Short mmCIF file of C-alpha atoms (C1' of nucleotides) in Angstrom, two decimals:
data_model
loop_
_atom_site.label_atom_id
_atom_site.label_comp_id
_atom_site.label_asym_id
_atom_site.label_seq_id
_atom_site.Cartn_x
_atom_site.Cartn_y
_atom_site.Cartn_z
CA UNK A 2 9.12 22.06 9.80
CA UNK A 3 10.25 22.43 6.52
CA UNK A 4 8.13 24.04 3.52
CA UNK A 5 7.91 20.94 1.65
CA UNK A 6 5.58 18.73 3.55
CA UNK A 7 6.83 15.21 2.95
CA UNK A 8 3.51 13.34 2.10
CA UNK A 9 5.69 10.10 1.57
CA UNK A 10 7.38 10.03 5.01
CA UNK A 11 3.83 9.86 6.87
CA UNK A 12 2.46 6.82 8.31
CA UNK A 13 -1.07 7.08 7.03
CA UNK A 14 0.41 7.47 3.45
CA UNK A 15 2.53 4.57 3.98
CA UNK A 16 0.02 2.25 5.74
CA UNK A 17 -2.54 3.01 2.79
CA UNK A 18 0.24 2.05 0.13
CA UNK A 19 1.29 -1.28 2.06
CA UNK A 20 -2.27 -2.12 2.58
CA UNK A 21 -3.40 -1.94 -0.94
CA UNK A 22 -0.23 -3.68 -2.01
CA UNK A 23 -1.20 -6.50 0.23
CA UNK A 24 -4.61 -6.67 -0.93
CA UNK A 25 -3.61 -6.76 -4.61
CA UNK A 26 -1.28 -9.64 -3.89
CA UNK A 27 -3.98 -11.63 -1.82
CA UNK A 28 -6.26 -11.46 -4.76
CA UNK A 29 -3.48 -12.69 -6.88
CA UNK A 30 -2.71 -15.51 -4.85
CA UNK A 31 -6.42 -16.46 -4.31
CA UNK A 32 -6.22 -19.24 -7.02
CA UNK A 33 -9.81 -19.87 -7.46
CA UNK A 34 -11.68 -19.41 -4.23
CA UNK A 35 -12.33 -15.64 -4.80
CA UNK A 36 -12.30 -14.59 -1.36
CA UNK A 37 -11.15 -11.06 -0.41
CA UNK A 38 -8.87 -10.42 2.31
CA UNK A 39 -11.79 -9.15 4.70
CA UNK A 40 -14.13 -12.20 3.80
CA UNK A 41 -11.14 -14.38 4.52
CA UNK A 42 -10.56 -12.93 8.10
CA UNK A 43 -13.95 -13.33 8.69
CA UNK A 44 -14.61 -17.04 7.55
CA UNK A 45 -11.17 -18.10 9.38
CA UNK A 46 -12.92 -16.51 12.73
CA UNK A 47 -16.21 -18.29 12.06
CA UNK A 48 -14.54 -21.70 11.51
CA UNK A 49 -12.22 -20.84 14.38
CA UNK A 50 -15.32 -20.41 16.92
CA UNK A 51 -17.83 -22.82 15.30
CA UNK A 52 -20.60 -20.75 16.54
CA UNK A 53 -20.45 -16.85 17.00
CA UNK A 54 -22.69 -13.93 17.14
CA UNK A 55 -22.30 -11.61 14.26
CA UNK A 56 -21.35 -8.48 15.91
CA UNK A 57 -19.20 -10.62 18.34
CA UNK A 58 -17.59 -11.74 15.26
CA UNK A 59 -17.04 -8.49 13.99
CA UNK A 60 -15.31 -7.20 16.88
CA UNK A 61 -12.84 -10.27 16.46
CA UNK A 62 -11.79 -9.04 12.96
CA UNK A 63 -12.16 -5.35 13.65
CA UNK A 64 -15.09 -4.68 11.41
CA UNK A 65 -18.14 -2.44 12.67
CA UNK A 66 -21.71 -4.03 12.70
CA UNK A 67 -22.63 -2.48 9.48
CA UNK A 68 -19.39 -3.92 7.81
CA UNK A 69 -19.69 -7.42 9.24
CA UNK A 70 -23.20 -7.50 8.16
CA UNK A 71 -22.36 -6.94 4.48
CA UNK A 72 -19.70 -9.53 4.58
CA UNK A 73 -21.66 -12.01 6.37
CA UNK A 74 -24.56 -11.85 3.65
CA UNK A 75 -21.98 -12.53 1.08
CA UNK A 76 -20.73 -15.40 2.81
CA UNK A 77 -23.93 -16.76 3.27
CA UNK A 78 -24.90 -16.14 -0.34
CA UNK A 79 -21.76 -18.21 -1.13
CA UNK A 80 -23.23 -21.13 1.34
CA UNK A 81 -20.08 -20.66 3.53
CA UNK A 82 -21.96 -19.80 6.65
CA UNK A 83 -25.38 -20.42 7.85
CA UNK A 84 -27.43 -18.23 10.32
CA UNK A 85 -29.24 -19.93 13.10
CA UNK A 86 -31.13 -17.94 16.29
CA UNK A 87 -30.45 -18.41 19.76
CA UNK A 88 -33.76 -19.00 21.62
CA UNK A 89 -32.24 -17.24 24.62
CA UNK A 90 -31.54 -13.97 22.86
CA UNK A 91 -33.76 -13.41 20.16
CA UNK A 92 -31.88 -10.10 18.80
CA UNK A 93 -28.60 -12.12 17.81
CA UNK A 94 -27.79 -13.78 14.76
CA UNK A 95 -25.68 -16.74 15.39
CA UNK A 96 -23.40 -18.00 12.74
CA UNK A 97 -21.43 -21.23 11.99
CA UNK A 98 -19.41 -22.63 9.17
CA UNK A 99 -20.73 -24.91 6.58
CA UNK A 100 -18.80 -28.21 5.09
CA UNK A 101 -18.08 -26.12 2.11
CA UNK A 102 -16.10 -23.64 4.43
CA UNK A 103 -14.14 -26.17 6.08
CA UNK A 104 -13.19 -27.80 2.43
CA UNK A 105 -12.47 -24.08 1.32
CA UNK A 106 -10.30 -22.93 4.20
CA UNK A 107 -7.68 -25.09 3.94
CA UNK A 108 -6.79 -24.34 0.54
CA UNK A 109 -7.51 -20.65 1.12
CA UNK A 110 -5.25 -20.53 4.17
CA UNK A 111 -2.31 -21.75 1.93
CA UNK A 112 -3.13 -18.81 -0.70
CA UNK A 113 -3.10 -16.45 2.25
CA UNK A 114 0.37 -17.74 3.42
CA UNK A 115 1.82 -17.07 -0.11
CA UNK A 116 0.09 -13.55 -0.25
CA UNK A 117 1.60 -13.04 3.47
CA UNK A 118 4.99 -14.04 2.14
CA UNK A 119 4.97 -11.90 -1.00
CA UNK A 120 3.93 -8.85 0.78
CA UNK A 121 6.97 -9.08 3.12
CA UNK A 122 9.27 -10.43 0.51
CA UNK A 123 11.08 -6.96 0.22
CA UNK A 124 12.34 -7.41 3.91
CA UNK A 125 14.88 -10.19 5.12
CA UNK A 126 13.71 -12.78 7.52
CA UNK A 127 15.10 -10.62 10.67
CA UNK A 128 13.53 -7.41 9.26
CA UNK A 129 10.26 -9.31 8.58
CA UNK A 130 10.19 -10.54 12.37
CA UNK A 131 10.94 -6.70 13.65
CA UNK A 132 8.32 -5.56 11.18
CA UNK A 133 5.68 -7.75 12.52
CA UNK A 134 6.59 -7.29 16.14
CA UNK A 135 6.28 -3.56 15.90
CA UNK A 136 3.11 -3.63 13.44
CA UNK A 137 1.24 -5.63 16.05
CA UNK A 138 1.88 -3.10 18.67
CA UNK A 139 0.36 -0.35 16.72
CA UNK A 140 -3.08 -2.20 16.63
CA UNK B 15 1.40 -25.78 9.27
CA UNK B 16 -0.48 -25.85 12.59
CA UNK B 17 -4.05 -26.66 12.82
CA UNK B 18 -5.13 -23.20 14.21
CA UNK B 19 -4.68 -20.36 11.52
CA UNK B 20 -3.28 -17.62 13.30
CA UNK B 21 -5.08 -14.68 11.47
CA UNK B 22 -3.62 -11.83 13.97
CA UNK B 23 -0.13 -12.74 12.88
CA UNK B 24 -0.75 -12.21 9.39
CA UNK B 25 0.38 -9.04 7.61
CA UNK B 26 -2.81 -8.05 5.72
CA UNK B 27 -4.81 -8.46 8.81
CA UNK B 28 -2.48 -6.06 10.91
CA UNK B 29 -2.06 -3.74 8.23
CA UNK B 30 -5.73 -3.40 7.82
CA UNK B 31 -6.09 -2.53 11.51
CA UNK B 32 -3.24 -0.12 11.71
CA UNK B 33 -4.64 1.48 8.61
CA UNK B 34 -7.94 1.93 10.14
CA UNK B 35 -6.71 3.02 13.35
CA UNK B 36 -4.61 5.88 11.66
CA UNK B 37 -7.59 7.16 9.48
CA UNK B 38 -9.65 7.34 12.67
CA UNK B 39 -6.64 9.31 14.52
CA UNK B 40 -6.47 11.72 11.54
CA UNK B 41 -10.21 12.30 11.49
CA UNK B 42 -10.17 13.16 15.19
CA UNK B 43 -7.23 15.42 14.58
CA UNK B 44 -8.94 17.12 11.73
CA UNK B 45 -10.06 20.17 13.83
CA UNK B 46 -12.22 21.88 11.38
CA UNK B 47 -11.10 21.32 7.81
CA UNK B 48 -12.91 18.07 7.32
CA UNK B 49 -10.08 16.57 5.03
CA UNK B 50 -10.13 12.70 4.89
CA UNK B 51 -6.51 11.18 4.75
CA UNK B 52 -7.14 10.31 1.01
CA UNK B 53 -8.11 14.00 0.12
CA UNK B 54 -5.51 15.34 2.16
CA UNK B 55 -2.95 13.35 0.40
CA UNK B 56 -4.13 14.59 -2.97
CA UNK B 57 -4.20 18.37 -2.11
CA UNK B 58 -0.76 18.34 -0.67
CA UNK B 59 0.35 16.87 -3.91
CA UNK B 60 -1.67 19.22 -5.98
CA UNK B 61 -0.22 22.26 -3.91
CA UNK B 62 3.14 20.82 -4.01
CA UNK B 63 3.10 20.43 -7.80
CA UNK B 64 1.04 23.77 -8.73
CA UNK B 65 -0.24 22.13 -11.97
CA UNK B 66 -0.70 18.48 -12.56
CA UNK B 67 -2.73 16.26 -15.02
CA UNK B 68 -5.31 14.48 -12.78
CA UNK B 69 -4.19 10.89 -13.49
CA UNK B 70 -0.44 11.87 -12.85
CA UNK B 71 -1.60 13.03 -9.66
CA UNK B 72 -3.20 9.81 -9.18
CA UNK B 73 0.03 8.15 -9.95
CA UNK B 74 1.84 10.32 -7.60
CA UNK B 75 -0.61 9.21 -4.33
CA UNK B 76 -1.36 5.69 -5.54
CA UNK B 77 -5.04 6.24 -6.58
CA UNK B 78 -6.08 4.70 -9.91
CA UNK B 79 -8.05 6.74 -12.35
CA UNK B 80 -11.64 6.03 -11.01
CA UNK B 81 -10.47 6.69 -7.68
CA UNK B 82 -8.89 10.07 -8.10
CA UNK B 83 -11.55 11.17 -10.12
CA UNK B 84 -13.85 10.96 -7.23
CA UNK B 85 -11.68 12.65 -4.91
CA UNK B 86 -10.83 15.66 -7.20
CA UNK B 87 -14.67 15.88 -7.83
CA UNK B 88 -15.09 16.43 -4.06
CA UNK B 89 -12.13 18.75 -3.74
CA UNK B 90 -13.08 21.13 -6.42
CA UNK B 91 -16.97 21.15 -4.99
CA UNK B 92 -15.06 22.50 -1.83
CA UNK B 93 -13.43 25.28 -3.77
CA UNK B 94 -9.77 23.78 -3.23
CA UNK B 95 -8.90 22.48 -6.54
CA UNK B 96 -9.82 23.99 -10.29
CA UNK B 97 -9.61 22.03 -13.35
CA UNK B 98 -8.12 23.72 -16.58
CA UNK B 99 -7.20 22.58 -19.79
CA UNK B 100 -4.32 22.06 -21.79
CA UNK B 101 -4.78 23.03 -25.35
CA UNK B 102 -1.75 21.01 -26.17
CA UNK B 103 -3.45 17.89 -25.09
CA UNK B 104 -7.21 18.19 -25.03
CA UNK B 105 -7.71 14.62 -23.12
CA UNK B 106 -6.34 15.83 -20.09
CA UNK B 107 -7.74 17.63 -17.13
CA UNK B 108 -5.04 19.92 -15.59
CA UNK B 109 -5.38 20.66 -11.67
CA UNK B 110 -4.49 23.77 -9.78
CA UNK B 111 -4.71 24.70 -6.06
CA UNK B 112 -7.08 27.77 -5.14
CA UNK B 113 -6.03 30.56 -2.51
CA UNK B 114 -8.41 28.50 -0.26
CA UNK B 115 -5.95 25.41 -0.62
CA UNK B 116 -3.04 27.48 0.19
CA UNK B 117 -4.67 28.51 3.47
CA UNK B 118 -6.16 25.25 4.34
CA UNK B 119 -3.10 23.21 3.84
CA UNK B 120 -0.93 24.93 6.67
CA UNK B 121 -3.17 24.09 9.50
CA UNK B 122 -4.12 20.90 7.78
CA UNK B 123 -0.38 19.73 7.61
CA UNK B 124 -0.42 20.16 11.27
CA UNK B 125 -3.45 18.19 12.09
CA UNK B 126 -1.65 15.62 10.06
CA UNK B 127 1.45 15.75 11.91
CA UNK B 128 -0.53 15.11 15.18
CA UNK B 129 -2.28 11.88 13.68
CA UNK B 130 0.94 10.62 12.46
CA UNK B 131 2.65 11.23 15.94
CA UNK B 132 -0.67 9.60 17.89
CA UNK B 133 -0.50 6.75 15.51
CA UNK B 134 3.12 6.00 16.28
CA UNK B 135 2.61 6.81 19.95
CA UNK B 136 2.96 3.21 21.23
CA UNK B 137 6.52 2.95 19.90
CA UNK B 138 9.52 4.29 21.28
CA UNK B 139 11.33 7.17 19.05
CA UNK B 140 13.94 4.52 17.82
CA UNK B 141 11.08 1.81 17.25
CA UNK B 142 9.38 4.38 15.21
CA UNK B 143 12.42 5.13 13.02
CA UNK B 144 12.71 1.47 12.23
CA UNK B 145 9.13 0.66 11.40
CA UNK B 146 8.96 3.57 9.22
CA UNK B 147 12.22 2.61 7.50
CA UNK B 148 10.79 -1.16 6.80
CA UNK B 149 7.36 0.34 6.13
CA UNK B 150 8.74 2.36 3.27
CA UNK B 151 10.57 -0.66 1.76
CA UNK B 152 7.41 -2.44 1.82
CA UNK B 153 5.72 0.23 -0.66
"C1'" DG C 8 -44.49 -6.28 37.22
"C1'" DG C 9 -42.41 -2.37 34.69
"C1'" DC C 10 -39.21 1.27 33.37
"C1'" DA C 11 -34.43 2.87 31.79
"C1'" DG C 12 -30.35 1.73 29.45
"C1'" DA C 13 -27.81 -1.27 26.95
"C1'" DT C 14 -27.12 -4.34 23.16
"C1'" DC C 15 -28.19 -6.55 18.55
"C1'" DG C 16 -28.66 -6.20 13.50
"C1'" DT C 17 -30.53 -3.33 9.84
"C1'" DT C 18 -30.73 0.65 6.67
"C1'" DT C 19 -29.01 4.75 4.63
"C1'" DG C 20 -25.67 7.96 2.98
"C1'" DT C 21 -20.81 9.07 2.20
"C1'" DA C 22 -16.27 8.08 0.81
"C1'" DC C 23 -12.33 5.06 -0.71
"C1'" DA C 24 -10.72 1.28 -4.02
"C1'" DC C 25 -10.56 -1.51 -7.94
"C1'" DG C 26 -11.83 -3.80 -12.69
"C1'" DC C 27 -13.82 -3.38 -16.95
"C1'" DA C 28 -15.69 -0.87 -20.70
"C1'" DT C 29 -16.19 3.22 -23.52
"C1'" DG C 30 -15.40 7.47 -26.12
"C1'" DA C 31 -12.14 11.14 -27.08
"C1'" DT C 32 -7.67 12.07 -28.39
"C1'" DC C 33 -2.58 11.79 -28.92
"C1'" DG C 34 1.61 9.53 -31.07
"C1'" DC C 35 4.28 6.91 -33.98
"C1'" DC C 36 5.20 4.59 -38.03
"C1'" DC C 37 4.39 3.29 -42.46
"C1'" DG D 19 -2.06 11.32 -44.25
"C1'" DG D 20 -3.86 7.29 -42.72
"C1'" DG D 21 -4.35 3.99 -39.42
"C1'" DC D 22 -3.18 1.52 -34.79
"C1'" DG D 23 -2.02 0.98 -30.24
"C1'" DA D 24 -1.46 3.77 -26.20
"C1'" DT D 25 -3.34 7.20 -23.11
"C1'" DC D 26 -6.87 10.39 -20.96
"C1'" DA D 27 -11.15 10.64 -18.27
"C1'" DT D 28 -15.31 8.76 -17.11
"C1'" DG D 29 -19.32 5.57 -16.13
"C1'" DC D 30 -20.95 1.32 -13.85
"C1'" DG D 31 -20.78 -2.69 -10.70
"C1'" DT D 32 -18.68 -4.64 -6.38
"C1'" DG D 33 -16.56 -4.47 -2.04
"C1'" DT D 34 -14.88 -2.61 2.25
"C1'" DA D 35 -15.37 1.10 6.07
"C1'" DC D 36 -18.00 4.11 9.33
"C1'" DA D 37 -21.61 7.49 11.08
"C1'" DA D 38 -26.23 7.87 12.47
"C1'" DA D 39 -30.70 6.62 13.01
"C1'" DC D 40 -33.96 2.93 13.61
"C1'" DG D 41 -36.92 -1.01 15.71
"C1'" DA D 42 -36.39 -4.96 18.41
"C1'" DT D 43 -34.93 -7.30 22.44
"C1'" DC D 44 -32.31 -7.93 26.66
"C1'" DT D 45 -30.85 -6.37 31.53
"C1'" DG D 46 -30.99 -4.45 35.82
"C1'" DC D 47 -33.00 -1.70 39.13
"C1'" DC D 48 -36.81 -0.32 41.68
#
DNA sequence: GGCAGATCGTTTGTACACGCATGATCGCCC
DNA sequence: GGGCGATCATGCGTGTACAAACGATCTGCC
């Protein structure tokens, strides 16, 4: 290995920068809904599932119980998600989307699509396809 | 656009997962030095530069002034970095690595290399090269 | 029925990451 | 030399992210 450690050739460093850049583009593209990428991901899954347990949702979007707890708290505070209970299992918090969530998610998805395109814009269409395929395999 | 919004096909979601995975692998590979990926990146650059201004270091490793301030505070608390002052510019904090930093960085770089390899291990050697090239272009 | 281990959600503590505001200092240009 | 915009480091507030510990509850197995 050479004497100079090439920090800028390491996956970790490049992933951190790419992730930061996308997050920044996402917040720019978020016209008025003001959802963070994390909140958006959680909300999309809640809408998709109609009814989910909190930790189960966390697993679907790669957030540990402590993290999803905070995210859900902010979504419920904004009236996008409601918490109910399963009488069959009194440990769980069952989440469901509100009407507001259904309305918001349509426009937010368009914003997310723009952020997606902007983040990938330095690559050609063919390169984007390759990149996404490889990135998926790293997950 | 289809009715089902495919969250798992979006760069942002995939980048977040890949970044999390690498961070986890990095902490596993960090035998005893107990540096986070962020702290490691900052320390590598300080060693590389011998003397850097705090914000200048932040720009080199993609951290804003508020973030690099906390990272440097933790590195100085561990005796890996010392803060001096430039009499020519009394606003700045000039950072330099300690002896301990030079000793630590050698073993830490080996750990980082292992984390790098582990994170990329789902891909073949050829795919890794392609992936890194594309990822660099997204920065 | 009752115990043991697993799972659920919460809390606490630490570490990034950023926007915004602030006070100190610098550079430049008049 | 004086003023003005830019830069430096810091502080506060908010939002991810995770480990560890906790009480509550469920499940399986005896």
